[in-house]
Tab-separated table of C-alpha atoms and ligand atoms in Angstrom:
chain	number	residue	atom	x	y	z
A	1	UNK	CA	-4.949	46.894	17.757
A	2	UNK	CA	-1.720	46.627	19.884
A	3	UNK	CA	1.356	45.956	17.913
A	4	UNK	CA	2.138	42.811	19.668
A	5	UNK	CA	-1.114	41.142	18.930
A	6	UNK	CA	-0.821	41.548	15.669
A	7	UNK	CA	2.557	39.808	15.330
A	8	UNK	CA	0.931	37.333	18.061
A	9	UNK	CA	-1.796	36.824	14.977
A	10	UNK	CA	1.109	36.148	12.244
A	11	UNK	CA	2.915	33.676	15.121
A	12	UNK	CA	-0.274	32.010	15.189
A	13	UNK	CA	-0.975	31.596	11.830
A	14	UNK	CA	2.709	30.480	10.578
A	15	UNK	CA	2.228	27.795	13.716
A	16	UNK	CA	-1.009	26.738	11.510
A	17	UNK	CA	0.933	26.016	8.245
A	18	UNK	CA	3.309	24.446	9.903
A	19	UNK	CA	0.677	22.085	11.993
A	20	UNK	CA	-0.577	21.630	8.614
A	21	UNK	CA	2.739	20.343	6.697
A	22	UNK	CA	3.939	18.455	9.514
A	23	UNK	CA	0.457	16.414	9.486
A	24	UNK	CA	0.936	16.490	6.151
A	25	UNK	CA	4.556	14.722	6.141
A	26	UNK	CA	3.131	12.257	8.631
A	27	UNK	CA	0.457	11.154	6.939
A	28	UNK	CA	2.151	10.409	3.383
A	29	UNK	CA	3.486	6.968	4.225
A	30	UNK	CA	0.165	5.994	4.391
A	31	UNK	CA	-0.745	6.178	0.880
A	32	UNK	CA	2.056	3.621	0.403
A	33	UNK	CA	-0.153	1.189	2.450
A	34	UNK	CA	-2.661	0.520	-0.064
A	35	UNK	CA	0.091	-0.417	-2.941
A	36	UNK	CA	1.758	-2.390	-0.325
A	37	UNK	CA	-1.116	-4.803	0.884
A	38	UNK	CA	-2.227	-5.170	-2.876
A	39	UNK	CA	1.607	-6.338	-3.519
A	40	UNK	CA	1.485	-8.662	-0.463
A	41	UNK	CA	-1.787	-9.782	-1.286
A	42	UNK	CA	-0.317	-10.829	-4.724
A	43	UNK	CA	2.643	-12.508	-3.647
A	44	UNK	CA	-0.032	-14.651	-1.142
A	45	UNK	CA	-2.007	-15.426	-3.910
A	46	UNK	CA	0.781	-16.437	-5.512
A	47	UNK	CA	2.697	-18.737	-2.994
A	48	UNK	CA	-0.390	-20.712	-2.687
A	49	UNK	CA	-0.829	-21.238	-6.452
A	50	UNK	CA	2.743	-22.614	-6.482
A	51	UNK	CA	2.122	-24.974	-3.332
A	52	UNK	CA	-1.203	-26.061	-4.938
A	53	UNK	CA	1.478	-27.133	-8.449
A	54	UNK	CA	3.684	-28.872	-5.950
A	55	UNK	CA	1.102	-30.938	-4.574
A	56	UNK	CA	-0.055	-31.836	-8.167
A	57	UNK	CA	3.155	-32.675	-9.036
A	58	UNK	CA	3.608	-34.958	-5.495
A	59	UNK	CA	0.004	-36.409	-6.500
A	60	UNK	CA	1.191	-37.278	-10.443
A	61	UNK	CA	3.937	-39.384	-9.313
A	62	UNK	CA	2.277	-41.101	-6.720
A	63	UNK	CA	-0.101	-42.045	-9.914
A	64	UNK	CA	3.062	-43.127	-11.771
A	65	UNK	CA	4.302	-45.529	-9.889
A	66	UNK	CA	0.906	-46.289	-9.381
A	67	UNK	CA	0.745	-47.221	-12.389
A	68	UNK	CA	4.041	-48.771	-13.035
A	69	UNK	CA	2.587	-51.458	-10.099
A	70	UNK	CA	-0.415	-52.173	-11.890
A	71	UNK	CA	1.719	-52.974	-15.676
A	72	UNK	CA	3.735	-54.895	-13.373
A	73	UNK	CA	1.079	-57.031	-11.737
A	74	UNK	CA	-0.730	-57.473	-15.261
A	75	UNK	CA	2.059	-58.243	-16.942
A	76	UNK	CA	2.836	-61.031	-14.245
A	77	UNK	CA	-0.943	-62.366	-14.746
A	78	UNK	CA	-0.452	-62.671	-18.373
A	79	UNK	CA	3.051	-64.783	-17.425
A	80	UNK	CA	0.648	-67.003	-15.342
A	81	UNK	CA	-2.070	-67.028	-18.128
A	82	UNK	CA	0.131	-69.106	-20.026
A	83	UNK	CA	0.723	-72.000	-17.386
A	84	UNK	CA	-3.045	-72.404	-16.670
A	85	UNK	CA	-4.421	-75.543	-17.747
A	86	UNK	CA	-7.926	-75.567	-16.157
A	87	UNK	CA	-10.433	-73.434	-18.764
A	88	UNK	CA	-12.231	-71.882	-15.256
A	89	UNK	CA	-9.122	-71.162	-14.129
A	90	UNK	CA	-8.026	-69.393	-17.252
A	91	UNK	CA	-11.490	-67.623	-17.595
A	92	UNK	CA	-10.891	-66.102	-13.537
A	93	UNK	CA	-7.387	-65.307	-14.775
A	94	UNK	CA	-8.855	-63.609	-17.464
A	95	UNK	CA	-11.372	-61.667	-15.499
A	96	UNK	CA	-8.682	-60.671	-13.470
A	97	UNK	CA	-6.529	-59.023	-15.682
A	98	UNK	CA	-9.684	-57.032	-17.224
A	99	UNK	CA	-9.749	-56.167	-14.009
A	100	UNK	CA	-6.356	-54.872	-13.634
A	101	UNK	CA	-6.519	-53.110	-16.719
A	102	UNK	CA	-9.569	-51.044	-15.981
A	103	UNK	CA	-7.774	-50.200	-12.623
A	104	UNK	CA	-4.774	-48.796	-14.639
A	105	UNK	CA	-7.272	-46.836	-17.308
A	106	UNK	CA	-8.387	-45.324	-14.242
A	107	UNK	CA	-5.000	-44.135	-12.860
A	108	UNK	CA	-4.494	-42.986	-16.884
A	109	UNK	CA	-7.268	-41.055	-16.816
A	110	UNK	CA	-6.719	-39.653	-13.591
A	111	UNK	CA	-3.137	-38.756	-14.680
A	112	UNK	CA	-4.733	-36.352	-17.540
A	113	UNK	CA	-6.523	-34.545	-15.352
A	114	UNK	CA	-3.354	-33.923	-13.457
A	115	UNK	CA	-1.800	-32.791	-16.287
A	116	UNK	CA	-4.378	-30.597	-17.102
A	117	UNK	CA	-4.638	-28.990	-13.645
A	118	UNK	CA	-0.882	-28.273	-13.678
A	119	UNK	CA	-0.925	-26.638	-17.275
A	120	UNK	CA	-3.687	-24.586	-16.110
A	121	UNK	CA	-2.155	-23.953	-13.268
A	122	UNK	CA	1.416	-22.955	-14.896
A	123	UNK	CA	-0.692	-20.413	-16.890
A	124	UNK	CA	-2.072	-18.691	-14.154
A	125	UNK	CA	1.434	-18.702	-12.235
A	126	UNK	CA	2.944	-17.193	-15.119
A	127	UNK	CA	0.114	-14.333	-15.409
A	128	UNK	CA	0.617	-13.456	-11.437
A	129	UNK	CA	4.006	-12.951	-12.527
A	130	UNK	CA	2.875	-10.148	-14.621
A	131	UNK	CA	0.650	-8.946	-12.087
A	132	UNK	CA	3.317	-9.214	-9.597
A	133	UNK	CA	5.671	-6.983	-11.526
A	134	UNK	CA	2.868	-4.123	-12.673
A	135	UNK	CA	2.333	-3.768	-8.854
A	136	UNK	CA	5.983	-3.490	-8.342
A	137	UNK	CA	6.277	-1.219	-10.711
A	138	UNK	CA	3.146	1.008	-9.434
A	139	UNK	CA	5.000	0.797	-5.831
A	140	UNK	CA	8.245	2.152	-7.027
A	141	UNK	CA	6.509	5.163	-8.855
A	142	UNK	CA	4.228	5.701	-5.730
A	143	UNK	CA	7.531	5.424	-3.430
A	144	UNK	CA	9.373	7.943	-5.778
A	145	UNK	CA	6.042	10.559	-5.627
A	146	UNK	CA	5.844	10.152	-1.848
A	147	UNK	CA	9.941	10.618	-1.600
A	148	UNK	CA	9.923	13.765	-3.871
A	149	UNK	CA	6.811	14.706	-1.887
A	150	UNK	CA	8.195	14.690	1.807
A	151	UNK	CA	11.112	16.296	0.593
A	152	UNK	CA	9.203	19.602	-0.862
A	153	UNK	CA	7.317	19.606	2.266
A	154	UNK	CA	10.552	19.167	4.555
A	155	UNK	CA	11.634	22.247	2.500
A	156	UNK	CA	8.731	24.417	2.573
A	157	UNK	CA	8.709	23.338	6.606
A	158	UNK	CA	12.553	24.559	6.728
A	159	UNK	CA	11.317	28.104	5.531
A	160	UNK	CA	8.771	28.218	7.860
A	161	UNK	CA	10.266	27.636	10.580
A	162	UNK	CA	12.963	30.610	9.276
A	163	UNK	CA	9.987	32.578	9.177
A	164	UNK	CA	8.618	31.498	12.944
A	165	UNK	CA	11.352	32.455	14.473
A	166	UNK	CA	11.902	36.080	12.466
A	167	UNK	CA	8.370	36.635	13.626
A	168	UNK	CA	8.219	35.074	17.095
A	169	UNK	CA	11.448	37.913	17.546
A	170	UNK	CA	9.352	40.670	17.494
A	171	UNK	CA	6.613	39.431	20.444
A	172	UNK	CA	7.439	40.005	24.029
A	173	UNK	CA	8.710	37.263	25.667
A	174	UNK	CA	6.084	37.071	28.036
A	175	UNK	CA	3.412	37.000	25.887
A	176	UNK	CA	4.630	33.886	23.805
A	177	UNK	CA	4.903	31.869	26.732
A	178	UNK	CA	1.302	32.718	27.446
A	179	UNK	CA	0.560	32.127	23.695
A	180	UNK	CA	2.053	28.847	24.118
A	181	UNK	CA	0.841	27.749	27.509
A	182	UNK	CA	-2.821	28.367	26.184
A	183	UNK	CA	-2.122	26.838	22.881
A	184	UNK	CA	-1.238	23.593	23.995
A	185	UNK	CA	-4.522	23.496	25.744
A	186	UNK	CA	-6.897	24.714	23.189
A	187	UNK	CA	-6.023	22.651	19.937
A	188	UNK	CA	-3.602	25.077	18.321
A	189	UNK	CA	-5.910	28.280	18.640
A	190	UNK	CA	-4.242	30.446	21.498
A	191	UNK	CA	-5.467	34.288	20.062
A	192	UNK	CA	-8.832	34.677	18.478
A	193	UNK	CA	-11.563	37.465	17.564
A	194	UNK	CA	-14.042	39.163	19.596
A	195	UNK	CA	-17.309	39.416	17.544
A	196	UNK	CA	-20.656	41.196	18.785
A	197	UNK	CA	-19.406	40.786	22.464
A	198	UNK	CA	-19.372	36.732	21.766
A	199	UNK	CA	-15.292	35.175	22.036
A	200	UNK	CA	-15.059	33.376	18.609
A	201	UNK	CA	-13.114	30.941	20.087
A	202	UNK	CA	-15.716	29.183	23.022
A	203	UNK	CA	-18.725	31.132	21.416
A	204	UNK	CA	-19.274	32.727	24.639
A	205	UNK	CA	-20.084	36.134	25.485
A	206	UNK	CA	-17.226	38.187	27.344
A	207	UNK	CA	-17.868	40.492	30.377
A	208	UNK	CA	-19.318	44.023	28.511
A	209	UNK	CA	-16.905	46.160	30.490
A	210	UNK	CA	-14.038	43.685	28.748
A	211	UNK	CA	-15.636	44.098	25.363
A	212	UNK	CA	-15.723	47.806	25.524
A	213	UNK	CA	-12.270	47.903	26.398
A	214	UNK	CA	-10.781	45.070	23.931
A	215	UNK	CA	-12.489	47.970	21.587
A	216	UNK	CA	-9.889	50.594	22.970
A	217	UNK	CA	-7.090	48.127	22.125
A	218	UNK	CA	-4.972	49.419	25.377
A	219	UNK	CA	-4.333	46.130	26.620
A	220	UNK	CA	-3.944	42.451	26.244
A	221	UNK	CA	-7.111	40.761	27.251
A	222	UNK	CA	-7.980	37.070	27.409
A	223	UNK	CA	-11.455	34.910	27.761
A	224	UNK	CA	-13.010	34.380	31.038
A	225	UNK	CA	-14.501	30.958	29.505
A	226	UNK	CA	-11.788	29.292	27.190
A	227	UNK	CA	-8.579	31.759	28.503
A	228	UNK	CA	-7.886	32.563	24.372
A	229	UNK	CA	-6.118	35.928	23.837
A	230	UNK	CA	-8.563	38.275	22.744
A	231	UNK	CA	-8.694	40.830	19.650
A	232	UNK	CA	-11.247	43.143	18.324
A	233	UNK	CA	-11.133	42.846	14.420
A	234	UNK	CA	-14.631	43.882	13.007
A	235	UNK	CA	-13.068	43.828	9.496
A	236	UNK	CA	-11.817	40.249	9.575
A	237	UNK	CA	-15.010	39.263	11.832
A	238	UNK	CA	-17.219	40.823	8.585
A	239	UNK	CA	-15.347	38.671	6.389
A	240	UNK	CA	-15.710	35.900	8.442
A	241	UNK	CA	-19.738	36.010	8.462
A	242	UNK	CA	-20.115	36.813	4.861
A	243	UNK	CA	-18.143	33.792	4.037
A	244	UNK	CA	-20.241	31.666	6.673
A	245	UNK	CA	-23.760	33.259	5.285
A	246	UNK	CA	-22.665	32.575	1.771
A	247	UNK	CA	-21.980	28.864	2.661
B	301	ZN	ZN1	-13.511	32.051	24.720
């Protein structure tokens, strides 16, 4: 095989990795996302819980003074109980105030409940809290994983990209630009292997005359289907199939 292809192979390969752990980098934020929404979720949850207690609280003293009316207004009937003279008239009076008082037994009654909705609900504000802060927590640890991660892979992408251009040094010119040019237009695979005749790259068959001469390894050739640079590696091909039998 010529020389140049096979640093062409190593260009191509280090241009993999680093494909690989620049994806890589990009995706990590993402598994932040999940933490996040739960946290957000949370705090939602929790907002509403608290609006729901204000409410019961606005409801409670509405009740009061409520309330306060109603001791008012039987304590004025009793006032007038005392001046009646007529026994009909005192029985209505009577009647009245039963009335009155079974209106503000109501309100009493009604005021437990509230009572009891807001100490349940106190509870479960005060458990979100707890839930709020174990999230938190689990975000901060996931943030510090995901910071220490990026940075070992903006480190490990550093020494690649020493080692890209160390290798790129040693292949004509010409030939990387062609590298490139077909690279960008065949999703990151710009040299591949010749196997049986058929271009491992389209899974084509190349012209026989090209085949018998990729087999001399004289020159540079690429595919008349897909353009790919073109090399005749039986060994790696061998490989190749075993591994794809096996599977
Ligand atoms: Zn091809």
């Amino acid at each position: 095989m010529l020389t140049e292809l096979s640093r062409l192979i190593d260009v191509q390969e280090i241009d993999k990795v680093i494909q690989e752990v620049t994806q890589g980098l990009a995706r990590l934020p993402e598994e932040l996302k999940a933490g996040e929404a739960a946290l957000e979720e949370l705090k939602a949850a929790q907002a509403a819980r608290l609006q729901e207690l204000e409410d019961l609280k606005a409801r409670r003293r509405d009740t009061e003074l409520e309330m306060a009316d109603m001791e008012q207004g039987i304590k004025n009937s009793r006032q007038r109980l005392m001046e009646i003279k007529s026994n009909i008239e005192y029985k209505a009076m009577l009647k009245e105030i039963a009335f009155k008082e079974d209106q503000r037994d109501q309100r009493e009654t009604r005021l437990l409940e509230f009572m009891d909705l807001m100490e349940t609900q106190n509870r479960l504000i005060a458990e979100h809290i707890g839930q709020m802060e174990e999230q938190e927590a689990i975000l901060v640890q996931q943030r510090q994983e995901v910071a220490a991660q990026v940075a070992k892979l903006q480190r490990e992408l550093a020494e690649l990209e020493e080692k890209r251009k160390k290798v790129r040094k040693v292949v004509p010119a010409p030939l990387l630009k062609r590298y490139e040019f077909i690279r960008q237009r065949r999703n990151s695979s710009a040299i591949c292997p010749v196997h049986e005749g058929v271009c491992l790259g389209c899974h084509m068959n190349i012209l026989p005359q090209q085949f018998i001469d990729l087999q001399k390894g004289l020159e540079i050739l690429q595919c008349p289907h897909c353009q790919r640079i073109l090399y005749w590696a039986d060994e790696v091909v061998e490989a190749g199939a075993t591994k794809r039998q096996s599977s």
